[in-house]
Amino acid sequence: DKNHSVQDAGPARTLLLRVYRAALAAVDGRARVRAALAQCRLRGPVRAVAIGKAASAMLAGAFDALSADIEAALLITKRGYGPPSGALPRTECIEAGHPVPDAASLQAGSRLLRFIADAPPGRPWLILISGGASSLAEVLPDGMSLNDLQRMNDWLLASGLAIEEINAVRRRVSRIKGGGLAVHLAGHGAGRVLALLMSDVPGDDPGVIGS
């Protein structure tokens, strides 16, 4: 605006940068998980699973808080979003497809079930879920192929449906979504399970985050 001086832009820019940095801090996965676990600590040895685009940061926050109490962790995230080699101890990392699942997504889902089944009974679990989890790990029902899954996701993403409606469909064709993973944990004698979720959906409904 020609009626505003150059000096007027200084305070406005400063304010916008402060708002921007505050917003980034508010969704810092590492800091948020670290703070949450300071309030609600798990006693080791703990098994940890982190799935989503923010999974690396969230799991790093868990290690900040629990350190050696985490005896083993499985990290499933988007390709290129994994941590540097050796950054997270005792952690197996799988990178898979997003926003459309791929063969690695099915491998991640299968590995997730084995990781839970191989744990000693009674172990406490920390489950970290963030946006993208729906695509990154999947276990399909009998009779459904990867090609079927990909075609369905392509259609859903182009449909214009709300994320709540998209994830409602995804839950119907999954053995781990919609509470399926919780049933699997209970079936293998898991101890206390603490789930921390970072929302990327309007309304923050836990049933929609990661399906």
XYZ file of C-alpha atoms in Angstrom:
211
model
C 0.000 0.000 0.000
C 1.482 3.348 -1.080
C -0.030 5.046 1.964
C 2.096 2.975 4.378
C 5.715 3.739 5.049
C 8.527 1.181 4.833
C 8.897 1.465 8.617
C 5.316 0.174 9.080
C 6.328 -3.152 7.526
C 8.921 -3.836 10.229
C 6.645 -4.526 13.226
C 4.151 -6.443 11.058
C 6.866 -8.714 9.707
C 8.248 -9.256 13.200
C 4.803 -10.215 14.475
C 4.207 -12.620 11.593
C 7.553 -14.305 12.203
C 6.744 -14.666 15.906
C 3.378 -16.253 15.074
C 5.027 -18.560 12.523
C 7.716 -19.701 14.972
C 5.156 -20.220 17.731
C 3.075 -22.376 15.387
C 6.102 -24.496 14.502
C 6.977 -24.933 18.170
C 3.413 -25.992 18.944
C 3.640 -28.901 16.500
C 7.228 -29.943 17.215
C 6.847 -33.697 17.538
C 10.005 -34.169 19.536
C 9.196 -31.472 22.099
C 5.526 -32.448 22.403
C 6.264 -36.126 23.065
C 9.066 -35.290 25.495
C 6.709 -33.001 27.445
C 3.857 -35.535 27.419
C 6.055 -38.312 28.764
C 7.331 -36.033 31.518
C 3.716 -35.891 32.730
C 2.802 -39.518 32.070
C 5.933 -41.631 32.353
C 6.125 -45.285 31.360
C 8.336 -47.627 33.368
C 10.771 -49.736 31.381
C 11.572 -51.865 29.650
C 9.258 -50.270 27.062
C 8.500 -51.254 23.477
C 7.817 -48.332 21.133
C 6.121 -48.026 17.745
C 6.067 -44.745 15.783
C 4.108 -44.434 12.526
C 3.592 -41.327 10.379
C 5.352 -38.435 8.719
C 6.330 -37.010 12.114
C 7.326 -40.418 13.495
C 11.076 -39.754 13.555
C 10.697 -36.578 15.595
C 8.141 -38.145 17.921
C 10.325 -41.171 18.589
C 13.317 -38.899 19.233
C 11.223 -37.164 21.898
C 10.423 -40.550 23.429
C 14.128 -41.378 23.650
C 14.767 -37.957 25.205
C 12.282 -38.770 27.958
C 12.733 -42.514 28.445
C 16.304 -43.095 27.250
C 17.476 -46.634 28.031
C 13.985 -47.630 29.205
C 13.089 -48.151 25.523
C 14.395 -51.629 24.829
C 13.278 -51.774 21.167
C 11.455 -49.507 18.726
C 9.891 -49.795 15.285
C 9.718 -46.618 13.188
C 7.560 -46.485 10.031
C 7.658 -43.248 8.059
C 7.550 -41.704 4.605
C 10.477 -42.171 2.240
C 13.091 -39.532 2.927
C 11.689 -38.793 6.393
C 13.727 -41.354 8.317
C 16.342 -40.347 10.892
C 20.085 -40.284 10.099
C 21.771 -43.634 10.519
C 22.441 -44.347 14.187
C 20.455 -41.347 15.440
C 17.927 -43.505 17.290
C 19.353 -46.521 19.144
C 17.671 -49.932 19.159
C 15.354 -48.779 16.375
C 14.341 -50.526 13.169
C 13.218 -48.075 10.475
C 10.974 -48.805 7.486
C 10.225 -46.140 4.881
C 7.073 -46.614 2.817
C 4.763 -44.910 0.342
C 2.657 -41.798 0.945
C 0.014 -40.626 0.103
C -0.638 -43.854 -1.810
C 0.504 -47.063 -0.077
C 3.019 -49.308 -1.807
C 4.599 -52.732 -1.316
C 6.729 -51.339 1.512
C 3.516 -50.286 3.301
C 2.390 -53.912 3.353
C 5.831 -55.034 4.481
C 5.664 -52.447 7.262
C 2.264 -53.711 8.369
C 3.473 -57.291 8.443
C 6.588 -56.324 10.371
C 4.467 -54.346 12.829
C 2.409 -57.423 13.711
C 5.541 -59.560 14.133
C 7.197 -56.871 16.273
C 4.229 -56.977 18.642
C 4.002 -60.768 18.630
C 7.717 -61.163 19.418
C 7.589 -58.973 22.547
C 7.565 -60.631 25.980
C 4.079 -60.608 27.551
C 3.356 -57.799 29.977
C 5.625 -55.239 28.319
C 4.360 -51.648 28.378
C 3.946 -50.122 24.917
C 4.298 -46.581 23.614
C 2.412 -46.007 20.361
C 3.146 -42.764 18.481
C 0.844 -41.887 15.581
C 0.937 -38.879 13.260
C -0.434 -37.860 9.878
C 0.323 -40.240 7.023
C 0.024 -43.392 9.121
C -2.969 -44.585 7.070
C -0.800 -45.028 3.992
C 2.491 -46.052 5.571
C 1.483 -49.315 7.268
C -1.257 -51.690 6.209
C -2.404 -55.281 6.676
C -5.029 -56.285 4.140
C -7.891 -58.728 4.558
C -7.832 -61.950 2.566
C -8.772 -61.460 -1.063
C -7.564 -57.861 -1.381
C -4.390 -57.067 -3.300
C -1.958 -54.154 -3.259
C -3.316 -53.103 -6.650
C -6.856 -53.014 -5.210
C -5.613 -50.907 -2.293
C -3.798 -48.446 -4.541
C -6.759 -48.053 -6.884
C -9.039 -47.436 -3.903
C -6.693 -44.795 -2.456
C -6.269 -43.064 -5.815
C -10.056 -42.822 -6.084
C -10.485 -41.628 -2.491
C -7.811 -38.928 -2.804
C -9.435 -37.586 -5.995
C -13.006 -37.910 -4.733
C -13.287 -34.653 -2.823
C -14.475 -36.521 0.267
C -13.584 -35.181 3.714
C -10.721 -36.931 5.513
C -13.241 -38.413 7.986
C -15.081 -40.085 5.105
C -11.863 -41.243 3.437
C -10.586 -42.852 6.617
C -13.958 -44.484 7.281
C -13.513 -46.365 3.998
C -9.893 -47.212 4.773
C -10.888 -48.722 8.124
C -13.269 -51.132 6.403
C -10.491 -52.747 4.360
C -7.797 -53.020 7.020
C -6.855 -55.477 9.744
C -4.993 -52.889 11.833
C -7.022 -49.683 11.438
C -10.174 -48.859 13.386
C -8.895 -50.458 16.595
C -7.440 -53.558 14.964
C -3.948 -52.802 16.236
C -5.241 -52.485 19.807
C -6.899 -55.895 19.513
C -3.612 -57.362 18.275
C -1.711 -55.845 21.212
C -4.220 -57.233 23.702
C -4.112 -60.653 22.051
C -0.365 -60.866 22.592
C -0.452 -59.942 26.271
C 0.668 -56.331 26.078
C 0.924 -54.492 29.380
C -0.021 -50.845 29.670
C -0.404 -49.132 26.290
C 0.077 -45.371 26.017
C -0.854 -43.815 22.672
C 0.246 -40.281 21.780
C -1.238 -38.810 18.599
C -0.355 -35.689 16.633
C -3.424 -34.517 14.764
C -3.505 -33.371 11.167
C -7.302 -33.468 10.883
C -9.959 -30.828 11.709
C -11.483 -31.453 15.122
C -8.614 -33.712 16.250
C -10.838 -36.824 16.471
C -8.511 -39.694 17.562
C -10.611 -42.105 15.488
C -9.704 -40.225 12.306
C -5.967 -39.673 12.913
C -4.207 -42.486 11.053
C -7.619 -44.178 10.602
